[in-house]
mmCIF file of C-alpha atoms in Angstrom:
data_model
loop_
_atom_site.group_PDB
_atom_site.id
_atom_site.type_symbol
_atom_site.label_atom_id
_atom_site.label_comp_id
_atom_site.label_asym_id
_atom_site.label_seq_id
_atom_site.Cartn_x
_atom_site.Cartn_y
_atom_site.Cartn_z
ATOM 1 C CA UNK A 1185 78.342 112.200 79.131
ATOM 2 C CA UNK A 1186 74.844 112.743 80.255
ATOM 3 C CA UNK A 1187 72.166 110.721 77.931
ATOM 4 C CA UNK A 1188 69.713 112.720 75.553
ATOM 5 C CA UNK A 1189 66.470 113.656 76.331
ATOM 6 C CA UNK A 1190 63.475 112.566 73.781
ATOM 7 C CA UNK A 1191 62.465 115.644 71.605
ATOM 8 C CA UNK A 1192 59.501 116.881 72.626
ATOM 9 C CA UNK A 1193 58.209 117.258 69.118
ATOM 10 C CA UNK A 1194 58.290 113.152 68.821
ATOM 11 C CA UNK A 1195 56.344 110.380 71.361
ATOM 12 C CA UNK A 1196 58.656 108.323 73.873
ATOM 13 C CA UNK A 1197 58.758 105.183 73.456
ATOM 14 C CA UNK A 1198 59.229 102.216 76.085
ATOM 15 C CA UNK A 1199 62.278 100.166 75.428
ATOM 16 C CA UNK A 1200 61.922 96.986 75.184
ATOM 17 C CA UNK A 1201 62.233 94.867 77.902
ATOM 18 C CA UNK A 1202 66.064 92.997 77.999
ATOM 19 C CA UNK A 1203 66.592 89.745 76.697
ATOM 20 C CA UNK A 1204 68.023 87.160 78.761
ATOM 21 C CA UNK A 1205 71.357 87.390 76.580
ATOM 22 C CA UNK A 1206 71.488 91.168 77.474
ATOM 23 C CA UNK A 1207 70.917 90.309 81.058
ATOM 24 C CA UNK A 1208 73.916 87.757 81.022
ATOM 25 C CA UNK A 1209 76.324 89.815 79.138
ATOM 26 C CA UNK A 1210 75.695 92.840 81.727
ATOM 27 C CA UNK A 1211 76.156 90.085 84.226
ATOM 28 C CA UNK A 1212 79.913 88.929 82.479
ATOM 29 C CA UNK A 1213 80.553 92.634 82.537
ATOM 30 C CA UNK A 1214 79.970 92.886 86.661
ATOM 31 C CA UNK A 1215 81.687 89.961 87.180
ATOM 32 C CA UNK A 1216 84.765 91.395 84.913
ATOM 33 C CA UNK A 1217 84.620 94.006 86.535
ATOM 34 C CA UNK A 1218 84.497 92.632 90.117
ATOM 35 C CA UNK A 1219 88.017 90.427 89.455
ATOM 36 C CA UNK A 1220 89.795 93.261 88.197
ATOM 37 C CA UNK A 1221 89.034 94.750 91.419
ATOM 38 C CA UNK A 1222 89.764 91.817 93.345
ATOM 39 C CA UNK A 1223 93.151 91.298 91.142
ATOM 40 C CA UNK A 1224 94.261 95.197 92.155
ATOM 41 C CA UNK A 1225 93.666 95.397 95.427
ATOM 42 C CA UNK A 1226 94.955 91.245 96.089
ATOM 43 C CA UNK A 1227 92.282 90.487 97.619
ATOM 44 C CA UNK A 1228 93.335 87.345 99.234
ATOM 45 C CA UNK A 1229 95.978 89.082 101.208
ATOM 46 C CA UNK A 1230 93.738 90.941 103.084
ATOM 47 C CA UNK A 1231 93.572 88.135 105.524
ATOM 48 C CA UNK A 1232 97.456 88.674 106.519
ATOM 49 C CA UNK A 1233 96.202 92.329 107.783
ATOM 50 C CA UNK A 1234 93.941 91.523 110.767
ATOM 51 C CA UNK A 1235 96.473 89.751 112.743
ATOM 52 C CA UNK A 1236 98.947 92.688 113.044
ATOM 53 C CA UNK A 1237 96.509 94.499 114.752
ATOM 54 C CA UNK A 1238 95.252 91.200 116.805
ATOM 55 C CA UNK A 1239 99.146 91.168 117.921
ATOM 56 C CA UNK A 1240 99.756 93.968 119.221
ATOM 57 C CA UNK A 1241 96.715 94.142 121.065
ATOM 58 C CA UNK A 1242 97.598 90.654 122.843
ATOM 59 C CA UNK A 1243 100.922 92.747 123.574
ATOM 60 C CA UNK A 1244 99.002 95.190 126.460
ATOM 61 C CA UNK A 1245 97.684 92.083 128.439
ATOM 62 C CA UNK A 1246 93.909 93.124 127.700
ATOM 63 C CA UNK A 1247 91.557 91.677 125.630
ATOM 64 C CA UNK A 1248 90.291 93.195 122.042
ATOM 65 C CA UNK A 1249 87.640 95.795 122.680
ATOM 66 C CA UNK A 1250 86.077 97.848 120.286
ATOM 67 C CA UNK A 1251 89.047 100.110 119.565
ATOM 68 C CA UNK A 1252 91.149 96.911 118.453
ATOM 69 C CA UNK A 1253 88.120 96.389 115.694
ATOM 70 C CA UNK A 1254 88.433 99.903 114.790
ATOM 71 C CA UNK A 1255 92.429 99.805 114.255
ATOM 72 C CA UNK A 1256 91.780 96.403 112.228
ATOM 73 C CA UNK A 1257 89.245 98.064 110.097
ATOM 74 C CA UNK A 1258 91.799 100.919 109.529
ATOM 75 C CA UNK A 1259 94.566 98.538 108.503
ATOM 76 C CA UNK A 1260 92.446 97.020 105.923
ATOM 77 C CA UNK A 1261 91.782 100.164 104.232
ATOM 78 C CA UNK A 1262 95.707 101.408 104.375
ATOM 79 C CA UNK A 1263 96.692 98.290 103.328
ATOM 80 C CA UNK A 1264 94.284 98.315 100.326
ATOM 81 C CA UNK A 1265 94.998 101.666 99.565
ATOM 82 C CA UNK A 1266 98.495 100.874 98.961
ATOM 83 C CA UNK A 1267 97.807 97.894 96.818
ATOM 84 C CA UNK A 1268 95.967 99.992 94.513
ATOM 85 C CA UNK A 1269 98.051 102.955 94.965
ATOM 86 C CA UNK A 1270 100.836 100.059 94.217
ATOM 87 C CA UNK A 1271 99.501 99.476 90.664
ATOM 88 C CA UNK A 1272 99.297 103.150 89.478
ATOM 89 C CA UNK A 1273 102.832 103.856 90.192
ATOM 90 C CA UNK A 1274 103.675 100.559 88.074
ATOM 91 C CA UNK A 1275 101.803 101.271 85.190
ATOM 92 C CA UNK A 1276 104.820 101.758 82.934
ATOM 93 C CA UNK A 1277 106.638 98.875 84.540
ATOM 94 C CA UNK A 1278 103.730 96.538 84.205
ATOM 95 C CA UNK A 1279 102.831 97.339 80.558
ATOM 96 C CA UNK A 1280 106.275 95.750 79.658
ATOM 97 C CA UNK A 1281 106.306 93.181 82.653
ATOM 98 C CA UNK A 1282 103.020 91.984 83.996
ATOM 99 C CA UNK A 1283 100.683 93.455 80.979
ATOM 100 C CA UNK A 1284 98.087 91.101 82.081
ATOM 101 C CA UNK A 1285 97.397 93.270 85.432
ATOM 102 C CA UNK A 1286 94.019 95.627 85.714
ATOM 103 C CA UNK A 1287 95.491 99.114 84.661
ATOM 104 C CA UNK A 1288 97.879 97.972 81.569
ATOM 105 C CA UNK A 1289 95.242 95.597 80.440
ATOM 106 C CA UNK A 1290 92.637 98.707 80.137
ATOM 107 C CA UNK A 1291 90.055 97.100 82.793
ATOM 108 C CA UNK A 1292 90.374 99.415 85.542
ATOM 109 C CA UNK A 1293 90.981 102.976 84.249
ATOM 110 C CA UNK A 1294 94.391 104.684 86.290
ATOM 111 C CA UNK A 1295 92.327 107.426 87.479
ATOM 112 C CA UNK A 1296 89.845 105.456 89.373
ATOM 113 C CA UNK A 1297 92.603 103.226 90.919
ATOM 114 C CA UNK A 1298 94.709 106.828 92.357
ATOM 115 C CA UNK A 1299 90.855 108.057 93.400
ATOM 116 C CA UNK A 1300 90.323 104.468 95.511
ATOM 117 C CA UNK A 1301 94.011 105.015 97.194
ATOM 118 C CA UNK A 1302 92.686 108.513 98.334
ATOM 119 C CA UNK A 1303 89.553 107.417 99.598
ATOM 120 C CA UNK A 1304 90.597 104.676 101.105
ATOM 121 C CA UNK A 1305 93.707 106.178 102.923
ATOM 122 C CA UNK A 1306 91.153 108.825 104.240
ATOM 123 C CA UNK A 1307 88.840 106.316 105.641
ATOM 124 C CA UNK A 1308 91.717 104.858 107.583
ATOM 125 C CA UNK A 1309 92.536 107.664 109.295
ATOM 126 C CA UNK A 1310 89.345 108.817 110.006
ATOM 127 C CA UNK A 1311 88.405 105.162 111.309
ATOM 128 C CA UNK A 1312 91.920 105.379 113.549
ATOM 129 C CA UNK A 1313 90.708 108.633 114.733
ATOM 130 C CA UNK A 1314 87.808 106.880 116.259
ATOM 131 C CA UNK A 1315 89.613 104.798 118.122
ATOM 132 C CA UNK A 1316 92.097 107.561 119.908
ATOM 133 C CA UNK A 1317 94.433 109.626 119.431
ATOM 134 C CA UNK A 1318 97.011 107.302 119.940
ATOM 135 C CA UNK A 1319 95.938 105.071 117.229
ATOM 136 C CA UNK A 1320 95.875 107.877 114.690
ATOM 137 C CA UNK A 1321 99.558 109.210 115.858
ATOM 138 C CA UNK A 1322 100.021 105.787 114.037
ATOM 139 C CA UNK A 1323 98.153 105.597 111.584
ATOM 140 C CA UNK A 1324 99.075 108.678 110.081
ATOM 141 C CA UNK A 1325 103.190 107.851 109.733
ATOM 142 C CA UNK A 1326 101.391 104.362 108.513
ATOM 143 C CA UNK A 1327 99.474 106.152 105.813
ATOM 144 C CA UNK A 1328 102.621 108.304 105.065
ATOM 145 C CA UNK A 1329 105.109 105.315 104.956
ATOM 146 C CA UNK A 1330 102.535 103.610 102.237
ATOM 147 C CA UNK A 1331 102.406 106.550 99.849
ATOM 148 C CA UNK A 1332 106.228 107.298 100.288
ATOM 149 C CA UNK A 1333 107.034 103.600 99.364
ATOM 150 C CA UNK A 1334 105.007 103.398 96.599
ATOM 151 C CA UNK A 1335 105.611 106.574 95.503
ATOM 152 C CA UNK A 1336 109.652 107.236 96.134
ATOM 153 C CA UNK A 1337 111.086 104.564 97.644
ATOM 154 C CA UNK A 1338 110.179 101.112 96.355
ATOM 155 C CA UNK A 1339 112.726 100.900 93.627
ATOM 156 C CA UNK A 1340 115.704 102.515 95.899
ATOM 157 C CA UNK A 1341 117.519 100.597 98.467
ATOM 158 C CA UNK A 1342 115.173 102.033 101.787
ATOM 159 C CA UNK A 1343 112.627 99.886 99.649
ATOM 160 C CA UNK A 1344 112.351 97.164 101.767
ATOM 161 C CA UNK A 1345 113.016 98.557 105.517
ATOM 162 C CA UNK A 1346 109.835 101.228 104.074
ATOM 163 C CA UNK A 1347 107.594 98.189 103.849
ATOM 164 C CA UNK A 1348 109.214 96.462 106.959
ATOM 165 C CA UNK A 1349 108.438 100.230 108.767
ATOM 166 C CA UNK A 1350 104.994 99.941 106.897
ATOM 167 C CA UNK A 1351 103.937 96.561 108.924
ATOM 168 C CA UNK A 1352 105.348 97.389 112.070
ATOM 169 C CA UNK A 1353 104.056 100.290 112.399
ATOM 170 C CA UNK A 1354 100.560 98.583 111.160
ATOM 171 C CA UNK A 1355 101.071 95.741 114.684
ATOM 172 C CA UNK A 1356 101.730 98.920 117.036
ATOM 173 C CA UNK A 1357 98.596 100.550 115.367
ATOM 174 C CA UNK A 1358 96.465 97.450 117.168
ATOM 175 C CA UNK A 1359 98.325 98.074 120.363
ATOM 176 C CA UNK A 1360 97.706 101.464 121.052
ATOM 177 C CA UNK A 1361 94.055 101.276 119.859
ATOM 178 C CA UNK A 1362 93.750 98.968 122.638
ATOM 179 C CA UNK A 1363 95.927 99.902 125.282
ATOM 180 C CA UNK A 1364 96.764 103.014 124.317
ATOM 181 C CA UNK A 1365 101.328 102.346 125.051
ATOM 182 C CA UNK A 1366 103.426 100.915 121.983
ATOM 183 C CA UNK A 1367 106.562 100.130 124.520
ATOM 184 C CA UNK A 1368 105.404 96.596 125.504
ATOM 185 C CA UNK A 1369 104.956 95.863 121.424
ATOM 186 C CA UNK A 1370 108.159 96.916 120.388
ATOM 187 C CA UNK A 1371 110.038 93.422 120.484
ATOM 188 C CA UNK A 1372 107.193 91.773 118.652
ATOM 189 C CA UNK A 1373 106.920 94.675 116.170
ATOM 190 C CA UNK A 1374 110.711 93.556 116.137
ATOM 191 C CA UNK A 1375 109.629 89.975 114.576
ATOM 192 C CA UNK A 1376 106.837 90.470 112.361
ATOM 193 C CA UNK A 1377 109.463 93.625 110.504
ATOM 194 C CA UNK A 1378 112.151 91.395 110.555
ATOM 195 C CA UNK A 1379 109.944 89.065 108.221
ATOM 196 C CA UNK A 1380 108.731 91.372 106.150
ATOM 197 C CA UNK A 1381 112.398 92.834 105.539
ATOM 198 C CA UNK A 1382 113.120 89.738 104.292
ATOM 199 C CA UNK A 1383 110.071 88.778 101.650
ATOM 200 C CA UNK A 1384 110.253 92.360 100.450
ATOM 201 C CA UNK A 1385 113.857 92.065 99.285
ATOM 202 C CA UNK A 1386 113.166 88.465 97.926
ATOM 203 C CA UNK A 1387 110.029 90.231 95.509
ATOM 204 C CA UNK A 1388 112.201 92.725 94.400
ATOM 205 C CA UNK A 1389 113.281 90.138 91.708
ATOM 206 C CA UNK A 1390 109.740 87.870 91.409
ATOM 207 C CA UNK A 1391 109.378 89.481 87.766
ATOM 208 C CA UNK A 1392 113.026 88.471 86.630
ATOM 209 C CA UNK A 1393 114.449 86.126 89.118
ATOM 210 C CA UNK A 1394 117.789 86.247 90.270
ATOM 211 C CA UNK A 1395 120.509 85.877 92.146
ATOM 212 C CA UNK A 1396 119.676 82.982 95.425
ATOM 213 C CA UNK A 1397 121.640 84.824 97.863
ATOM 214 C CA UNK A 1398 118.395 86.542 98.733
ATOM 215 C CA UNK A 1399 115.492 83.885 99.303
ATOM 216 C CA UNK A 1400 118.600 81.636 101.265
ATOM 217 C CA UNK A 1401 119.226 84.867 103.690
ATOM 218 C CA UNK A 1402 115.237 84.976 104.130
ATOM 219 C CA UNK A 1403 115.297 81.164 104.692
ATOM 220 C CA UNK A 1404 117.671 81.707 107.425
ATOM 221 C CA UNK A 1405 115.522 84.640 108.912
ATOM 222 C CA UNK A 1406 112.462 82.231 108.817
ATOM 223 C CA UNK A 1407 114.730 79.283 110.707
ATOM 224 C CA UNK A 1408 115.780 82.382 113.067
ATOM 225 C CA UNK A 1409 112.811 83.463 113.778
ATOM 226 C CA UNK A 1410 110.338 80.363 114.439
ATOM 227 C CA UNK A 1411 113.278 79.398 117.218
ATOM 228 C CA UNK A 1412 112.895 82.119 118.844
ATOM 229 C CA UNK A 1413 108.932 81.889 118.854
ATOM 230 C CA UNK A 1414 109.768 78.047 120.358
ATOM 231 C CA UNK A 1415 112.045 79.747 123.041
ATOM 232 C CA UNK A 1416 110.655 80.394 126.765
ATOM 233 C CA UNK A 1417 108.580 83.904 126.650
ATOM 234 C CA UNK A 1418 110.150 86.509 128.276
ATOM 235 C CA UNK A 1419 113.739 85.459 127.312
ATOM 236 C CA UNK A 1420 113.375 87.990 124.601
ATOM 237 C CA UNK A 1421 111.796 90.745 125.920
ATOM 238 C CA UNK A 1422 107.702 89.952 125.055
ATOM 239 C CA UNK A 1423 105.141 89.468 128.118
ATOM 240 C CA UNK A 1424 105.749 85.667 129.547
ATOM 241 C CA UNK A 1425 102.956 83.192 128.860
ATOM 242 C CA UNK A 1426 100.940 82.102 131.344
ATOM 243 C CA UNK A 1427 98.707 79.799 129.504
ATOM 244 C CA UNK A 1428 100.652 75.922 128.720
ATOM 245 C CA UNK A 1429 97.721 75.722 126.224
ATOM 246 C CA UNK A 1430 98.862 79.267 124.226
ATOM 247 C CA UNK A 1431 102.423 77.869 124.319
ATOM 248 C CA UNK A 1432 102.165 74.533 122.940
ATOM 249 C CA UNK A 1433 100.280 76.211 120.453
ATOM 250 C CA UNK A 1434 102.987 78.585 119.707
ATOM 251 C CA UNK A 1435 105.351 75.660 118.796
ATOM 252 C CA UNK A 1436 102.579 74.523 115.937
ATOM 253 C CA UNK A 1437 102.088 77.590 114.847
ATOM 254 C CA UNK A 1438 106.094 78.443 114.682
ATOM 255 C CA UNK A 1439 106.050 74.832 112.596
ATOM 256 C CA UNK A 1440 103.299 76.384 110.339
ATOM 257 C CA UNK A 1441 105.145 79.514 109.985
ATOM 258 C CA UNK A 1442 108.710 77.516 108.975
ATOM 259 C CA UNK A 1443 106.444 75.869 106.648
ATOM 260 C CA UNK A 1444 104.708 78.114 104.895
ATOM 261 C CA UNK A 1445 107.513 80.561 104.204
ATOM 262 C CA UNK A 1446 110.681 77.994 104.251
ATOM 263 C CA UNK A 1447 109.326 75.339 101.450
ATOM 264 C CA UNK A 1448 108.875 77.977 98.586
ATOM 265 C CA UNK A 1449 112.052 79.750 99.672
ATOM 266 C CA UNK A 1450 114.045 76.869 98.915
ATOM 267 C CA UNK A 1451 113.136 75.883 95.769
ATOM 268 C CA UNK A 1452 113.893 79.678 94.736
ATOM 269 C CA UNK A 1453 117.191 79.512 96.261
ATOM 270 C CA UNK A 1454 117.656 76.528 94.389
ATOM 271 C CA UNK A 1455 116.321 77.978 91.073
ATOM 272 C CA UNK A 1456 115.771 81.790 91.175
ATOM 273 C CA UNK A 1457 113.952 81.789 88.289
ATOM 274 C CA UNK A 1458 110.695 84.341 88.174
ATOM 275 C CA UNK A 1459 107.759 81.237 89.054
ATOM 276 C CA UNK A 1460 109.428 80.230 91.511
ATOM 277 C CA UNK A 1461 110.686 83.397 93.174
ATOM 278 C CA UNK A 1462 106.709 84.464 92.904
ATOM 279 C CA UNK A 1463 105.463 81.305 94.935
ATOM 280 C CA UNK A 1464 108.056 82.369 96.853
ATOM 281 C CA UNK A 1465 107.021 85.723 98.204
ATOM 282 C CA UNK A 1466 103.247 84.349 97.773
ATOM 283 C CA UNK A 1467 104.609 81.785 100.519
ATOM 284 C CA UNK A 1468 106.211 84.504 102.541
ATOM 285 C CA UNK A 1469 103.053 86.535 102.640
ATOM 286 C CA UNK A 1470 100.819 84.063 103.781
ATOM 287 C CA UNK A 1471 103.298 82.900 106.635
ATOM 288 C CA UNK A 1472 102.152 86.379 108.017
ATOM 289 C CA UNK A 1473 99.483 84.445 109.361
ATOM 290 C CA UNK A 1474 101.015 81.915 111.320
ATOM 291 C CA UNK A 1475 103.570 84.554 112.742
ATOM 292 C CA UNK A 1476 101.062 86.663 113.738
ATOM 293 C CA UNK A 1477 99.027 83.798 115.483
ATOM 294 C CA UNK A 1478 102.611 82.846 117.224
ATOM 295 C CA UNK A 1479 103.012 86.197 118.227
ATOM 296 C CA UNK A 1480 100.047 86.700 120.026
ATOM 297 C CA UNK A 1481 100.234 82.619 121.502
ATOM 298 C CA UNK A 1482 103.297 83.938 122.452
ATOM 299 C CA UNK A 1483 101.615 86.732 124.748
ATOM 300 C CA UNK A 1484 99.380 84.444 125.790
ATOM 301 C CA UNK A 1485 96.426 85.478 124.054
ATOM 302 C CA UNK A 1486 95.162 82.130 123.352
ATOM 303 C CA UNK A 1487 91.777 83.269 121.549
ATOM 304 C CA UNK A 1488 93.593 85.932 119.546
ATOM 305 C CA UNK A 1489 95.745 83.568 118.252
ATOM 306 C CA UNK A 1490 93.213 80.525 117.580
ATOM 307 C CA UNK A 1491 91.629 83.513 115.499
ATOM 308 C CA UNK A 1492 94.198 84.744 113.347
ATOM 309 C CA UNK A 1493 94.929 81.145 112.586
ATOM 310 C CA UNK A 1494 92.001 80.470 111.676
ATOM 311 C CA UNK A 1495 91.927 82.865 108.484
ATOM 312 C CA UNK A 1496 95.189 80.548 106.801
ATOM 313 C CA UNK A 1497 92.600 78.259 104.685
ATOM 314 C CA UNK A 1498 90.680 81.129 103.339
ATOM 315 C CA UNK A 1499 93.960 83.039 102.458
ATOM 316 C CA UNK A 1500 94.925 79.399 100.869
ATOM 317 C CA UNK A 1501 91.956 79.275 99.055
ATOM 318 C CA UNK A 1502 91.018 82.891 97.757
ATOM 319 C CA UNK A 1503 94.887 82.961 96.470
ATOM 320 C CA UNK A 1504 94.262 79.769 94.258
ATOM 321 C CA UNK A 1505 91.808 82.035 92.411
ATOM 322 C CA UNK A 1506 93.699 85.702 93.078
ATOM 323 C CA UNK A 1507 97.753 86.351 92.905
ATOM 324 C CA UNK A 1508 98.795 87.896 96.338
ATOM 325 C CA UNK A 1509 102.070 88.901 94.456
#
């Protein structure tokens, strides 16, 4: 609606100026508004995205340039556009399950959450345009691997290798922004899609809980994986280390990793019941952090990896406030 004009047969009048109780309820209302946001999109797991792209670049042997900050900018917006896009394909689900979420609740509206996982999908691709046509020959299955998971196949049985596809494909995006080849990647794309295989089938029950056969097999993926992050590089295909530093700090990271992921996915295999299955994947999505950091220590890109790191407090803190799951 557009508002009324005054009639021109009567005087305007100035409104009155807004009392401070006005001022603080429009305040509330911005604020409201801003966590329901914050709540659809999961904020806090933003901070898992960067390091895909910080990992495959450390794959080429060359440092980030500005095409590496244009493929990490281009993640961020795919990845958000399928959190929202996420939401409005669960509306029915989440009335009964999660009513509490932004669309069920009434807070954010389902058109404008479909309209942001348009835009934002566009502005991915256009930003992975900019950095090459390699980069969008990537971005684009990327983008079409989010919709068709959200979409199609979440609920089917491809569910979880489309989301394991989805963050692979997400690391080689960083390596061919920067180096332009996707060959030297492929055995760390192996590593981080192995992971994600693994928390994606555990949340497939967070809501009801479950069965423990599947957070034990992702506890043995996580103790699989972190020894072969401790094992000599090149033994397993990725570019040999040439830095002690980046490979003692590979082992702490690989300990961080086991950590993060293994703790909460034995309690749930313990007791799958819904709480704990949640911290669960919660755990298993953060531990993208230290993998990625490994990864790329593991490459020896020492600074890449020191980075990535870096963003595990802030992911620790911002998910004390916002639910990753």
């Amino acid at each position: 609606m557009t508002p009324r004009s005054p009639r021109p047969d009567r005087p305007t009048t100035t409104s009155p100026p807004q009392s401070p109780r006005a001022s603080t309820t429009a305040g509330a209302g911005a604020g409201a508004r801003a966590r329901a946001w914050a709540e659809l999109l999961r904020l806090p797991a933003l901070f898992t995205v960067p390091g895909d792209a910080l990992a495959g670049a450390a794959t080429t042997g060359t440092r980030p340039n500005p095409r590496t900050l244009l493929a990490i900018a281009s993640s961020l917006c795919l990845y958000e556009a399928g959190m929202a896009l996420n939401d409005w394909a669960d509306q029915t689900e989440d009335a009964l399950e999660r009513p509490h979420r932004p669309l069920p609740s009434g807070r954010i509206r389902p058109a404008a959450a479909l309209a942001a996982a348009g835009a934002l999908t566009a502005t991915g691709l256009a930003l992975a345009a900019r950095a090459g046509r390699p980069a969008l020959a990537v971005a684009a299955p990327l983008a079409a691997t989010v919709w068709a998971y959200d979409l199609a196949l979440k609920r089917t049985p491809a569910g979880p290798a489309a989301m394991a596809t989805a963050r692979g494909l997400d690391l080689l995006l960083g390596a061919t922004a920067t180096g332009g080849s996707a060959r030297p990647a492929l055995p760390t794309v192996l590593t981080l899609a192995t992971h994600t295989l693994a928390v994606t089938t555990v949340s497939r029950n967070e809501t009801r809980g479950g069965s423990p056969l599947a957070p034990l097999a992702a506890l043995i993926t996580t103790g699989t994986l972190a020894w072969r992050l401790t094992r000599t590089p090149g033994a397993s295909g990725e570019a040999p280390s040439r830095h002690p530093a980046a490979d003692a700090l590979r082992t702490v990271l690989a300990a961080a990793f086991v950590t993060t992921s293994g703790r909460p996915l034995l309690h749930a295999a313990l007791n799958p019941s819904p709480p704990l299955t949640q911290r669960a994947v919660g755990g298993g999505i953060r531990a993208m952090i230290p993998l990625q950091a490994a990864l790329a220590a593991r490459s020896g890109a020492l600074a890449s990896a020191l980075l990535t790191a870096a963003l595990a407090p802030a992911a620790r803190r911002f998910a004390r406030k916002v639910s990753v799951t």
